[in-house]
mmCIF file of C-alpha atoms and ligand atoms in Angstrom:
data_model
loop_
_atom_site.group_PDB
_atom_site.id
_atom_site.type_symbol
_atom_site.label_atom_id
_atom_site.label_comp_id
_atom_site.label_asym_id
_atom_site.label_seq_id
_atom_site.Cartn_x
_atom_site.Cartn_y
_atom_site.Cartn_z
ATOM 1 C CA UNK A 1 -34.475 -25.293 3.525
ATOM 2 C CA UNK A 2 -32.928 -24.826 -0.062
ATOM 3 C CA UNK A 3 -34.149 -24.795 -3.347
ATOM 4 C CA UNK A 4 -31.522 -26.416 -5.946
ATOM 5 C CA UNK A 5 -32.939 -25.780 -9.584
ATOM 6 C CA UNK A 6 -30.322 -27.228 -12.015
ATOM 7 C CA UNK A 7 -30.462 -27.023 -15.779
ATOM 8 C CA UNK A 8 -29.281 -30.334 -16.930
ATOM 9 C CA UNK A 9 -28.946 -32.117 -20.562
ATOM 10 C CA UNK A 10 -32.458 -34.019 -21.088
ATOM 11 C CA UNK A 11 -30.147 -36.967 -21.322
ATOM 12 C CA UNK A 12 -28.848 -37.000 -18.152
ATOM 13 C CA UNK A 13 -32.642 -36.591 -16.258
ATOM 14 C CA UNK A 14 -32.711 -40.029 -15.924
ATOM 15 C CA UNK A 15 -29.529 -40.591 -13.672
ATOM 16 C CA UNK A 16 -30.127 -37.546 -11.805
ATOM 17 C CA UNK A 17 -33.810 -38.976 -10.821
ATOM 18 C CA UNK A 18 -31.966 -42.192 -9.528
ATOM 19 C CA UNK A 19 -29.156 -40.452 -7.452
ATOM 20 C CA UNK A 20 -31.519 -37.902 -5.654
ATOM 21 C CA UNK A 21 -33.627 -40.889 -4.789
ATOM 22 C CA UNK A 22 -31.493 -42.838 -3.208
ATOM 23 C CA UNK A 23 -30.071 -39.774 -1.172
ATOM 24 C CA UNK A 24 -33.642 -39.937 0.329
ATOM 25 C CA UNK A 25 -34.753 -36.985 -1.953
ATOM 26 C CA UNK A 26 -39.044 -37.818 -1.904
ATOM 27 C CA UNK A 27 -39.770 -34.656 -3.972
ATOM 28 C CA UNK A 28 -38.905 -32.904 -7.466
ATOM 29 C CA UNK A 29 -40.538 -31.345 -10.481
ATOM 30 C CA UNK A 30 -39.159 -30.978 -13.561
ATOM 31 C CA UNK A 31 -40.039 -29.116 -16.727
ATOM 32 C CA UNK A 32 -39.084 -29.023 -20.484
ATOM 33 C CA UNK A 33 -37.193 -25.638 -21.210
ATOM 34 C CA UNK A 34 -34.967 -24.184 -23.328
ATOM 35 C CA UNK A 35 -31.919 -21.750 -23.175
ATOM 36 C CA UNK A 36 -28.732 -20.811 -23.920
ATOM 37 C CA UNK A 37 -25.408 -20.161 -22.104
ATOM 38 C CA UNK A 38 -22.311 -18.636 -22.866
ATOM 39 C CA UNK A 39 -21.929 -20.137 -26.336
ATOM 40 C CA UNK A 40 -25.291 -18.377 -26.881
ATOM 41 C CA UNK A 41 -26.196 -21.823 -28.271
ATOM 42 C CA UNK A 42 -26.077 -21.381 -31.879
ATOM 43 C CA UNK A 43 -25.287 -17.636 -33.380
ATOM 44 C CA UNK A 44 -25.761 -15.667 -37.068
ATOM 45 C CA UNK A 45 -24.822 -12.298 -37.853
ATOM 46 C CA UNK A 46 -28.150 -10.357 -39.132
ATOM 47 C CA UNK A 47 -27.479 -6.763 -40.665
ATOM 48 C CA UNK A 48 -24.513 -6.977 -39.264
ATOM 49 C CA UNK A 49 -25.626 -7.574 -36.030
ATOM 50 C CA UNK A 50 -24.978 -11.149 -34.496
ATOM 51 C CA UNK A 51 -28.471 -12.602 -33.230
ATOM 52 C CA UNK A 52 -29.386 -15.874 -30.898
ATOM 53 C CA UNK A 53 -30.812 -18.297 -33.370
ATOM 54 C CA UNK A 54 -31.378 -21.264 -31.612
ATOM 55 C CA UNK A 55 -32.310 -22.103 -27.896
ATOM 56 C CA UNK A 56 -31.399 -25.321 -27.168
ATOM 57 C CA UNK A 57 -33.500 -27.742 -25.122
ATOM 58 C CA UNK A 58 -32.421 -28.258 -21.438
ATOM 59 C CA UNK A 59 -33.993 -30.078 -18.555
ATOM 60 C CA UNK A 60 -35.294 -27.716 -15.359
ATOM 61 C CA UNK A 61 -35.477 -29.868 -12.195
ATOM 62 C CA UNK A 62 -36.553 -28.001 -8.793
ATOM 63 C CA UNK A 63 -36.005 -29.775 -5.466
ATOM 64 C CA UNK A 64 -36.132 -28.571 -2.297
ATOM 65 C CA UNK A 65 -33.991 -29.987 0.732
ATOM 66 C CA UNK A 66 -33.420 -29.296 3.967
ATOM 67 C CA UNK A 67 -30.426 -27.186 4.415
ATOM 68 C CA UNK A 68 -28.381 -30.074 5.968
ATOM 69 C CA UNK A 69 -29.281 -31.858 2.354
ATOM 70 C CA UNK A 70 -28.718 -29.028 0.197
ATOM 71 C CA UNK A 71 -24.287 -29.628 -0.491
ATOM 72 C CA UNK A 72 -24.975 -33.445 -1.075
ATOM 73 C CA UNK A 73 -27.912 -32.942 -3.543
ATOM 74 C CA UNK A 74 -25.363 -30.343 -5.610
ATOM 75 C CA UNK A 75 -22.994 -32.691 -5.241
ATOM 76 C CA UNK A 76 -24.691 -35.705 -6.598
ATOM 77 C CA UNK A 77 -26.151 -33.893 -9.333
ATOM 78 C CA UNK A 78 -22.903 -32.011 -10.314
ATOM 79 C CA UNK A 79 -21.431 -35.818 -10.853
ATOM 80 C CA UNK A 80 -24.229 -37.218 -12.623
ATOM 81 C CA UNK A 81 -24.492 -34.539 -15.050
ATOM 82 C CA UNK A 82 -21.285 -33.531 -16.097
ATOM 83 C CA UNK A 83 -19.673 -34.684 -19.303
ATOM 84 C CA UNK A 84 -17.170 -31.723 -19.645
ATOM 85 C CA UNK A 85 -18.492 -30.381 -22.680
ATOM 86 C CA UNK A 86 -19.697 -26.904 -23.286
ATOM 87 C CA UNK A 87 -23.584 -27.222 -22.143
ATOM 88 C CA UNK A 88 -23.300 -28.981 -19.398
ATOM 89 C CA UNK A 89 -25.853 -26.888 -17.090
ATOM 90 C CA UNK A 90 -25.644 -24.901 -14.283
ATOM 91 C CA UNK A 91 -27.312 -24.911 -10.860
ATOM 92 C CA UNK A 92 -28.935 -22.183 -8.650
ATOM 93 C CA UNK A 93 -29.417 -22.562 -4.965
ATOM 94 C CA UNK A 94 -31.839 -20.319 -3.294
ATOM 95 C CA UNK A 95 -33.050 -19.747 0.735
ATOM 96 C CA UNK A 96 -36.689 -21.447 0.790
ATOM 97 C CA UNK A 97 -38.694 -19.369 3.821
ATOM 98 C CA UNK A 98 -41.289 -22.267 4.459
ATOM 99 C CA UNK A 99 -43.002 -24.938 2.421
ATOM 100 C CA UNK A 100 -46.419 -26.880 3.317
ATOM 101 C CA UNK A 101 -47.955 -30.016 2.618
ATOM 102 C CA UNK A 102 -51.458 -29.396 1.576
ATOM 103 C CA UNK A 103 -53.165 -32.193 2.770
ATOM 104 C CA UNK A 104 -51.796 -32.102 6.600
ATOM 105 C CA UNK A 105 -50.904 -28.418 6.892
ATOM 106 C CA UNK A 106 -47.585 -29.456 8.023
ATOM 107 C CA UNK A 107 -44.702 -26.598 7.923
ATOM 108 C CA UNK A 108 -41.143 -26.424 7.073
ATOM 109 C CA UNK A 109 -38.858 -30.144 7.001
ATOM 110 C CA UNK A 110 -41.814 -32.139 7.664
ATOM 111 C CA UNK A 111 -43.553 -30.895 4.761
ATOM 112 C CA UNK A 112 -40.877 -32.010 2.111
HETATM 113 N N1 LIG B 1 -27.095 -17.055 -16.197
HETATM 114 C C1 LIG B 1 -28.062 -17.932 -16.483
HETATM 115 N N2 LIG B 1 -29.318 -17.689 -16.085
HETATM 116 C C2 LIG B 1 -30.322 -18.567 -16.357
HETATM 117 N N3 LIG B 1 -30.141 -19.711 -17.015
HETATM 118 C C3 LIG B 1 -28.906 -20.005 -17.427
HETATM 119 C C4 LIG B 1 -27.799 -19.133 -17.187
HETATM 120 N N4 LIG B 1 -26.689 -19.700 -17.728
HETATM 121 C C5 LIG B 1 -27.095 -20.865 -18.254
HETATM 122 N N5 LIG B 1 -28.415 -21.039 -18.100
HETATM 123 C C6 LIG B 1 -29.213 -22.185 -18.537
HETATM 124 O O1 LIG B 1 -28.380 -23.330 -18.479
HETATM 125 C C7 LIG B 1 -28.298 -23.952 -19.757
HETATM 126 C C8 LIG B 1 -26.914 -24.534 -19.937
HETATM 127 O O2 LIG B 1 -25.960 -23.512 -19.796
HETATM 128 P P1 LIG B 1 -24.447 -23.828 -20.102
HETATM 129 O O3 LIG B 1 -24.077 -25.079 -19.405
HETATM 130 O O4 LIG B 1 -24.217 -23.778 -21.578
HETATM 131 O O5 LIG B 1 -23.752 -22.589 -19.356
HETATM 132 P P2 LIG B 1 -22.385 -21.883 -19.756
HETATM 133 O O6 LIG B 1 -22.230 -20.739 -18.804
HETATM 134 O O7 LIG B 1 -22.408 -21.573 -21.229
HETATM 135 O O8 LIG B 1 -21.296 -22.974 -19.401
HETATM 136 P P3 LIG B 1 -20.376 -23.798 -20.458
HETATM 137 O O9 LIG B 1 -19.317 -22.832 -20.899
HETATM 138 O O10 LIG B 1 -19.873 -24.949 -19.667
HETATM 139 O O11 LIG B 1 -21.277 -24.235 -21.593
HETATM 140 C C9 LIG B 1 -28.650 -22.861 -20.742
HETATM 141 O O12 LIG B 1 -29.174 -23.405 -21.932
HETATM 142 C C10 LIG B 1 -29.698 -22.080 -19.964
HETATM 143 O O13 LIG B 1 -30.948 -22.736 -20.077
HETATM 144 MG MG1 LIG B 2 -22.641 -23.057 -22.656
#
């Protein structure tokens, strides 16, 4: 299993959520954050010293897939999210050990 967290524009949540469900996806969360990226999102110099002003807000979704899932799910959210602008997010893919389903104690796949 993977887990795909991708930091997406909040405007973009929407067509995400549609294209992971219809690739079968039954799970996700997704939280309100903030951040900033390479254009350290909006900059002054203080005392001569230039400081991060302004994080700007972002979308967090977390799914995880089964491995055989994983490249699609990247690959549907790459295309629904990008505009080509600065900002446009960036995704992190990590190994998932186990997951279970609380209310049937099943392991692994069948859990998600
Ligand atoms: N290395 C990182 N670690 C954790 N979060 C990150 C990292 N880079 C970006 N983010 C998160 O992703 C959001 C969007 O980043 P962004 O798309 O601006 O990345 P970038 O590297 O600056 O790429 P681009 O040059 O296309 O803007 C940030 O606001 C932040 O929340
Ligand atoms: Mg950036």
């Amino acid at each position: 299993m993977k887990k795909i967290e991708a930091i997406i524009r909040p405007e973009k949540m929407n067509d995400v959520k549609v294209a992971l469900s219809n690739l079968g996806v039954n799970g996700m969360t997704v939280s309100n954050v903030s951040g900033f990226g390479n254009q350290k999102g909006y900059t002054q110099i203080y005392r001569g010293q230039e400081i991060v002003t302004k994080l700007l807000p972002k979308i967090k979704l977390e799914v995880v897939v089964s491995t055989e899932k994983a490249e699609e799910v990247i690959k549907a959210i790459v295309t629904t999210s990008k505009t080509g602008e600065f900002g446009d997010g960036k995704i992190f893919v990590f190994d998932v050990i186990d997951a279970v389903r609380i209310r049937t104690g099943e392991h692994g796949d069948a859990a998600l």
